[in-house]
Short mmCIF file of N, CA and C in Angstrom, two decimals:
data_model
loop_
_atom_site.label_atom_id
_atom_site.label_comp_id
_atom_site.label_asym_id
_atom_site.label_seq_id
_atom_site.Cartn_x
_atom_site.Cartn_y
_atom_site.Cartn_z
N GLN J 1 78.47 80.42 117.27
CA GLN J 1 78.00 81.41 117.66
C GLN J 1 77.19 81.09 117.52
N VAL J 2 76.49 80.26 116.92
CA VAL J 2 74.90 80.43 116.36
C VAL J 2 73.47 81.31 115.90
N GLN J 3 73.18 81.08 114.54
CA GLN J 3 72.10 82.32 114.74
C GLN J 3 71.70 82.47 113.87
N LEU J 4 69.87 82.22 114.37
CA LEU J 4 68.84 81.98 113.44
C LEU J 4 67.74 83.41 113.10
N VAL J 5 68.03 83.19 111.80
CA VAL J 5 66.70 84.81 111.32
C VAL J 5 65.81 83.82 110.82
N GLU J 6 64.20 83.85 111.48
CA GLU J 6 63.66 84.07 111.25
C GLU J 6 62.76 84.58 109.57
N SER J 7 61.94 84.99 108.33
CA SER J 7 61.37 85.81 108.16
C SER J 7 60.18 84.84 107.45
N GLY J 8 59.28 85.61 106.35
CA GLY J 8 58.25 85.05 106.45
C GLY J 8 56.14 85.44 106.83
N GLY J 9 57.22 85.97 107.83
CA GLY J 9 55.74 86.28 108.68
C GLY J 9 54.94 87.20 108.24
N GLY J 10 54.15 87.49 108.57
CA GLY J 10 53.04 89.48 108.31
C GLY J 10 50.82 89.41 108.57
N LEU J 11 50.40 89.12 108.20
CA LEU J 11 49.65 89.37 108.26
C LEU J 11 48.65 88.48 107.19
N VAL J 12 47.72 87.82 107.62
CA VAL J 12 46.95 86.92 106.68
C VAL J 12 44.91 86.48 106.57
N GLN J 13 44.24 86.23 106.40
CA GLN J 13 43.34 85.93 106.44
C GLN J 13 43.11 84.40 106.69
N ALA J 14 41.45 84.56 107.70
CA ALA J 14 41.68 83.24 108.32
C ALA J 14 41.67 82.43 107.11
N GLY J 15 42.04 80.59 106.86
CA GLY J 15 42.48 80.13 105.99
C GLY J 15 43.33 79.87 104.94
N GLY J 16 44.63 80.65 105.32
CA GLY J 16 45.14 81.55 104.03
C GLY J 16 46.60 80.62 104.72
N SER J 17 47.26 80.48 103.98
CA SER J 17 48.48 80.13 104.61
C SER J 17 50.09 80.84 104.37
N LEU J 18 51.30 80.83 104.72
CA LEU J 18 51.60 81.78 104.87
C LEU J 18 53.48 80.55 104.94
N ARG J 19 54.57 80.16 104.92
CA ARG J 19 55.48 79.91 104.67
C ARG J 19 56.15 80.22 105.34
N LEU J 20 56.78 80.48 106.60
CA LEU J 20 58.23 80.35 107.32
C LEU J 20 59.57 79.40 107.12
N SER J 21 60.52 80.84 106.87
CA SER J 21 61.61 80.44 106.85
C SER J 21 62.48 80.61 108.43
N CYS J 22 63.84 80.14 107.66
CA CYS J 22 64.47 80.06 109.30
C CYS J 22 66.00 79.66 108.85
N ALA J 23 66.90 80.37 108.89
CA ALA J 23 68.31 80.08 107.82
C ALA J 23 68.96 80.37 108.73
N ALA J 24 69.65 79.94 109.38
CA ALA J 24 70.93 79.29 110.75
C ALA J 24 72.31 79.87 109.36
N SER J 25 73.61 79.97 110.28
CA SER J 25 74.28 80.52 110.56
C SER J 25 75.16 80.56 111.50
N GLY J 26 76.54 80.44 110.42
CA GLY J 26 78.26 79.85 112.92
C GLY J 26 77.60 78.88 113.28
N GLY J 27 77.40 77.33 112.68
CA GLY J 27 77.81 76.22 114.04
C GLY J 27 77.00 75.35 112.27
N THR J 28 77.02 73.90 113.10
CA THR J 28 76.82 72.96 111.52
C THR J 28 75.09 72.05 112.21
N PHE J 29 74.31 72.68 111.52
CA PHE J 29 72.59 72.58 110.91
C PHE J 29 72.79 71.38 110.93
N SER J 30 73.56 70.93 110.09
CA SER J 30 72.93 69.08 109.75
C SER J 30 73.87 67.95 110.29
N THR J 31 73.24 68.43 111.33
CA THR J 31 73.58 68.11 112.31
C THR J 31 72.51 68.76 114.07
N TYR J 32 72.13 69.02 113.39
CA TYR J 32 70.70 70.60 114.97
C TYR J 32 69.59 69.39 114.81
N VAL J 33 69.07 69.36 115.84
CA VAL J 33 67.09 69.06 115.66
C VAL J 33 66.88 71.03 115.48
N MET J 34 66.18 70.93 114.39
CA MET J 34 65.08 71.94 114.72
C MET J 34 63.73 72.08 114.98
N GLY J 35 63.65 72.80 115.74
CA GLY J 35 62.19 73.68 115.93
C GLY J 35 61.38 74.59 115.74
N TRP J 36 60.34 74.49 115.51
CA TRP J 36 59.63 76.18 115.72
C TRP J 36 59.57 76.15 117.04
N PHE J 37 58.61 77.39 117.81
CA PHE J 37 57.85 77.72 118.54
C PHE J 37 56.89 78.73 118.80
N ARG J 38 55.77 78.87 119.00
CA ARG J 38 55.27 80.68 119.74
C ARG J 38 55.02 80.50 120.80
N GLN J 39 54.82 82.27 120.80
CA GLN J 39 54.00 82.60 121.64
C GLN J 39 52.54 84.36 121.91
N ALA J 40 52.19 84.00 122.08
CA ALA J 40 51.04 85.15 121.78
C ALA J 40 51.03 85.54 123.37
N PRO J 41 50.08 87.12 123.24
CA PRO J 41 50.04 87.54 123.66
C PRO J 41 49.55 87.26 125.30
N GLY J 42 50.62 87.28 126.66
CA GLY J 42 49.66 86.67 127.17
C GLY J 42 50.27 85.18 127.99
N LYS J 43 50.26 84.67 127.33
CA LYS J 43 50.97 83.76 126.83
C LYS J 43 52.13 83.02 126.81
N GLU J 44 52.42 81.41 127.79
CA GLU J 44 54.15 80.89 127.51
C GLU J 44 54.41 80.81 125.63
N ARG J 45 55.17 80.63 125.68
CA ARG J 45 56.03 80.17 124.40
C ARG J 45 55.28 78.90 125.00
N GLU J 46 54.87 78.23 123.01
CA GLU J 46 54.80 76.29 123.50
C GLU J 46 55.12 75.83 121.65
N PHE J 47 55.14 74.65 122.23
CA PHE J 47 56.50 73.93 121.46
C PHE J 47 55.55 74.33 119.84
N VAL J 48 55.71 74.02 118.82
CA VAL J 48 54.59 74.19 118.31
C VAL J 48 54.78 72.73 116.80
N ALA J 49 56.76 72.65 115.81
CA ALA J 49 56.66 71.51 115.43
C ALA J 49 57.82 71.44 115.65
N THR J 50 59.21 70.12 115.63
CA THR J 50 60.25 69.45 115.57
C THR J 50 60.58 69.07 114.06
N ILE J 51 61.35 69.04 113.92
CA ILE J 51 62.97 68.17 112.60
C ILE J 51 64.22 67.11 113.33
N SER J 52 63.24 66.35 112.84
CA SER J 52 66.01 66.37 113.68
C SER J 52 66.14 66.14 112.33
N TRP J 53 67.67 66.13 112.50
CA TRP J 53 68.35 66.46 111.59
C TRP J 53 68.77 66.25 110.34
N SER J 54 68.49 65.17 110.27
CA SER J 54 68.25 64.21 108.82
C SER J 54 66.37 64.58 107.82
N GLY J 55 66.07 64.79 108.81
CA GLY J 55 64.35 65.77 108.05
C GLY J 55 63.73 64.34 108.44
N GLY J 56 64.09 63.64 108.64
CA GLY J 56 63.56 62.09 108.31
C GLY J 56 63.06 61.22 108.87
N ARG J 57 62.82 61.64 111.10
CA ARG J 57 61.53 62.56 111.92
C ARG J 57 61.32 64.06 111.38
N THR J 58 60.23 63.43 112.04
CA THR J 58 59.07 64.95 112.77
C THR J 58 57.76 65.23 113.50
N TYR J 59 57.56 65.74 114.28
CA TYR J 59 56.34 65.97 115.51
C TYR J 59 56.36 67.36 116.22
N TYR J 60 54.62 67.05 116.32
CA TYR J 60 54.16 68.22 115.81
C TYR J 60 52.86 68.05 117.34
N ALA J 61 52.83 69.70 117.69
CA ALA J 61 51.92 70.40 118.75
C ALA J 61 50.31 70.14 117.94
N ASP J 62 49.18 69.00 118.65
CA ASP J 62 48.26 67.55 118.29
C ASP J 62 47.23 69.81 117.36
N PHE J 63 48.08 70.92 118.60
CA PHE J 63 46.54 72.04 117.79
C PHE J 63 46.89 72.06 116.27
N VAL J 64 47.82 71.61 115.38
CA VAL J 64 48.46 71.93 113.90
C VAL J 64 48.97 70.30 113.64
N ARG J 65 48.54 69.55 114.05
CA ARG J 65 48.91 68.96 113.07
C ARG J 65 47.44 67.99 111.74
N GLY J 66 48.41 68.48 111.10
CA GLY J 66 47.33 68.62 110.02
C GLY J 66 47.46 69.51 108.91
N ARG J 67 48.06 70.56 109.47
CA ARG J 67 47.42 71.76 109.21
C ARG J 67 49.06 72.03 109.07
N PHE J 68 50.00 72.27 109.43
CA PHE J 68 50.94 72.88 109.56
C PHE J 68 52.58 71.64 109.01
N THR J 69 53.28 71.55 107.97
CA THR J 69 54.23 71.04 107.64
C THR J 69 55.84 71.33 107.86
N ILE J 70 56.41 70.84 109.03
CA ILE J 70 58.24 71.09 109.77
C ILE J 70 58.59 70.87 107.98
N SER J 71 59.74 71.24 107.53
CA SER J 71 60.75 70.89 106.62
C SER J 71 62.12 71.65 106.99
N ARG J 72 62.71 70.72 106.19
CA ARG J 72 64.40 71.29 106.12
C ARG J 72 64.99 71.15 104.55
N ASP J 73 66.27 72.51 104.65
CA ASP J 73 67.37 71.78 103.41
C ASP J 73 68.47 72.00 104.17
N ASN J 74 69.07 70.86 104.28
CA ASN J 74 70.94 70.39 105.41
C ASN J 74 71.31 72.30 104.03
N ALA J 75 71.04 71.39 103.33
CA ALA J 75 72.13 72.31 101.97
C ALA J 75 72.37 74.22 102.11
N LYS J 76 70.65 74.60 102.36
CA LYS J 76 71.14 75.86 102.84
C LYS J 76 70.82 76.27 103.65
N ASN J 77 71.09 75.28 104.66
CA ASN J 77 70.61 75.91 106.52
C ASN J 77 69.78 76.80 106.63
N THR J 78 68.72 75.62 105.85
CA THR J 78 67.30 77.11 106.16
C THR J 78 66.02 75.40 106.56
N VAL J 79 65.29 76.13 108.36
CA VAL J 79 64.14 74.94 107.30
C VAL J 79 62.92 75.46 107.90
N TYR J 80 62.11 75.35 107.49
CA TYR J 80 61.03 75.98 106.95
C TYR J 80 59.66 74.79 108.07
N LEU J 81 58.64 76.62 108.30
CA LEU J 81 57.29 76.01 108.21
C LEU J 81 56.17 75.84 107.67
N GLN J 82 55.30 75.54 106.42
CA GLN J 82 54.20 75.87 105.93
C GLN J 82 52.62 75.40 107.06
N MET J 83 52.60 76.91 106.94
CA MET J 83 51.21 77.23 107.80
C MET J 83 49.86 77.01 106.31
N ASN J 84 48.56 76.58 106.59
CA ASN J 84 47.71 76.35 105.71
C ASN J 84 46.49 76.27 107.02
N SER J 85 45.84 76.40 106.61
CA SER J 85 44.35 76.19 107.09
C SER J 85 43.96 78.08 108.41
N LEU J 86 45.12 78.96 108.61
CA LEU J 86 45.26 79.08 109.71
C LEU J 86 43.81 79.99 110.19
N ASN J 87 44.12 80.36 111.18
CA ASN J 87 42.77 81.22 112.34
C ASN J 87 44.21 81.75 112.52
N THR J 88 42.50 82.77 113.46
CA THR J 88 42.76 83.79 114.35
C THR J 88 43.80 82.90 116.21
N GLU J 89 43.63 81.55 116.15
CA GLU J 89 44.20 81.29 116.99
C GLU J 89 45.97 80.73 117.12
N ASP J 90 46.47 81.08 115.89
CA ASP J 90 47.66 80.56 115.11
C ASP J 90 48.43 81.75 115.01
N THR J 91 48.18 83.77 116.17
CA THR J 91 48.05 84.78 116.10
C THR J 91 49.39 84.64 117.21
N ALA J 92 50.93 84.55 116.61
CA ALA J 92 51.36 84.83 117.66
C ALA J 92 53.59 85.30 116.25
N VAL J 93 53.96 85.18 118.28
CA VAL J 93 55.57 85.27 117.60
C VAL J 93 55.53 84.08 117.05
N TYR J 94 56.38 83.83 115.96
CA TYR J 94 56.87 82.46 116.17
C TYR J 94 58.32 82.93 115.97
N TYR J 95 59.34 81.38 116.80
CA TYR J 95 60.56 81.91 117.20
C TYR J 95 61.03 80.39 116.35
N CYS J 96 62.11 80.08 115.91
CA CYS J 96 63.28 79.50 115.29
C CYS J 96 63.94 78.73 116.01
N ALA J 97 64.62 77.21 116.82
CA ALA J 97 65.35 76.75 117.94
C ALA J 97 66.33 76.01 117.00
N ALA J 98 67.72 75.76 117.62
CA ALA J 98 68.58 75.03 117.18
C ALA J 98 68.89 74.22 118.59
N ASP J 99 68.73 72.79 118.41
CA ASP J 99 68.99 71.63 119.14
C ASP J 99 70.49 71.19 119.10
N ARG J 100 71.02 71.57 119.67
CA ARG J 100 72.53 70.24 119.18
C ARG J 100 72.60 69.32 119.48
N SER J 101 71.44 68.62 120.57
CA SER J 101 71.63 66.58 120.54
C SER J 101 70.92 66.48 119.72
N SER J 102 71.12 65.50 119.46
CA SER J 102 70.05 64.10 117.68
C SER J 102 69.13 63.85 118.27
N VAL J 103 68.19 64.76 119.68
CA VAL J 103 67.54 63.86 119.37
C VAL J 103 66.44 65.04 120.29
N VAL J 104 64.62 64.20 118.62
CA VAL J 104 64.15 65.32 119.51
C VAL J 104 63.73 65.72 120.41
N SER J 105 63.24 67.19 120.70
CA SER J 105 62.72 66.88 121.68
C SER J 105 61.39 68.56 121.03
N THR J 106 60.48 68.04 122.42
CA THR J 106 59.48 69.73 122.10
C THR J 106 59.69 69.90 123.33
N ALA J 107 60.56 70.35 124.24
CA ALA J 107 60.67 71.20 125.56
C ALA J 107 61.46 72.43 125.22
N ARG J 108 61.52 73.13 125.03
CA ARG J 108 62.50 74.70 125.25
C ARG J 108 63.97 74.47 125.48
N ILE J 109 63.17 74.28 127.27
CA ILE J 109 64.29 73.57 127.89
C ILE J 109 65.93 72.89 126.87
N ASP J 110 65.66 71.97 125.72
CA ASP J 110 67.10 71.16 125.61
C ASP J 110 66.71 72.69 124.76
N TYR J 111 66.33 72.99 124.00
CA TYR J 111 66.78 74.47 122.85
C TYR J 111 68.18 75.28 123.49
N ASP J 112 69.10 74.79 122.22
CA ASP J 112 70.27 75.99 123.00
C ASP J 112 70.89 77.35 121.97
N TYR J 113 69.30 77.42 120.64
CA TYR J 113 69.75 78.59 119.85
C TYR J 113 68.71 79.31 119.94
N TRP J 114 67.96 80.52 119.94
CA TRP J 114 66.65 80.32 119.63
C TRP J 114 66.58 81.87 118.27
N GLY J 115 65.90 82.54 117.88
CA GLY J 115 66.13 83.16 115.73
C GLY J 115 65.46 84.18 117.42
N GLN J 116 64.91 85.57 116.49
CA GLN J 116 64.32 86.72 117.34
C GLN J 116 63.01 86.09 117.23
N GLY J 117 62.23 86.12 116.42
CA GLY J 117 60.59 85.49 116.09
C GLY J 117 61.05 86.33 114.68
N THR J 118 59.46 85.82 114.20
CA THR J 118 58.76 86.75 112.91
C THR J 118 57.51 86.24 113.45
N GLN J 119 57.04 88.03 113.66
CA GLN J 119 55.44 88.01 113.97
C GLN J 119 54.29 87.35 112.62
N VAL J 120 52.91 86.47 113.37
CA VAL J 120 51.99 86.28 112.66
C VAL J 120 50.80 86.78 112.79
N THR J 121 50.22 87.28 111.92
CA THR J 121 48.95 87.55 112.88
C THR J 121 47.47 87.87 111.34
N VAL J 122 47.36 86.95 111.86
CA VAL J 122 46.21 86.11 110.81
C VAL J 122 44.14 86.88 112.27
N SER J 123 44.23 87.21 110.63
CA SER J 123 43.05 88.30 111.01
C SER J 123 41.46 87.24 110.62
N SER J 124 40.75 87.57 111.62
CA SER J 124 38.50 86.53 110.85
C SER J 124 38.07 87.41 109.85
#
């Protein structure tokens, strides 16, 4: 069973930065597509970013493109989300997810494993 544990969330002022990490265990991390999603209070969980197993392909939601960067270190079984120029609308619980297929996807249904989430709060 794959376990995903997010870290790095917290409180930051608008315009600031945070780096989220997601450590994986119990599976073959280097073969998984990895993604980040987020869920704000009262809203649906939405796609943020995804990265192919090799790291060679990435895809971002329009609202984070140019501000967020997803990356991975297969030797450390870890995926990262560097978040810059944060604004109050980025406040949400951020979830890491793993997809056993080799196809990069933005759809929640395609992801097989999920972490518990880490809270990101951006103050004005």
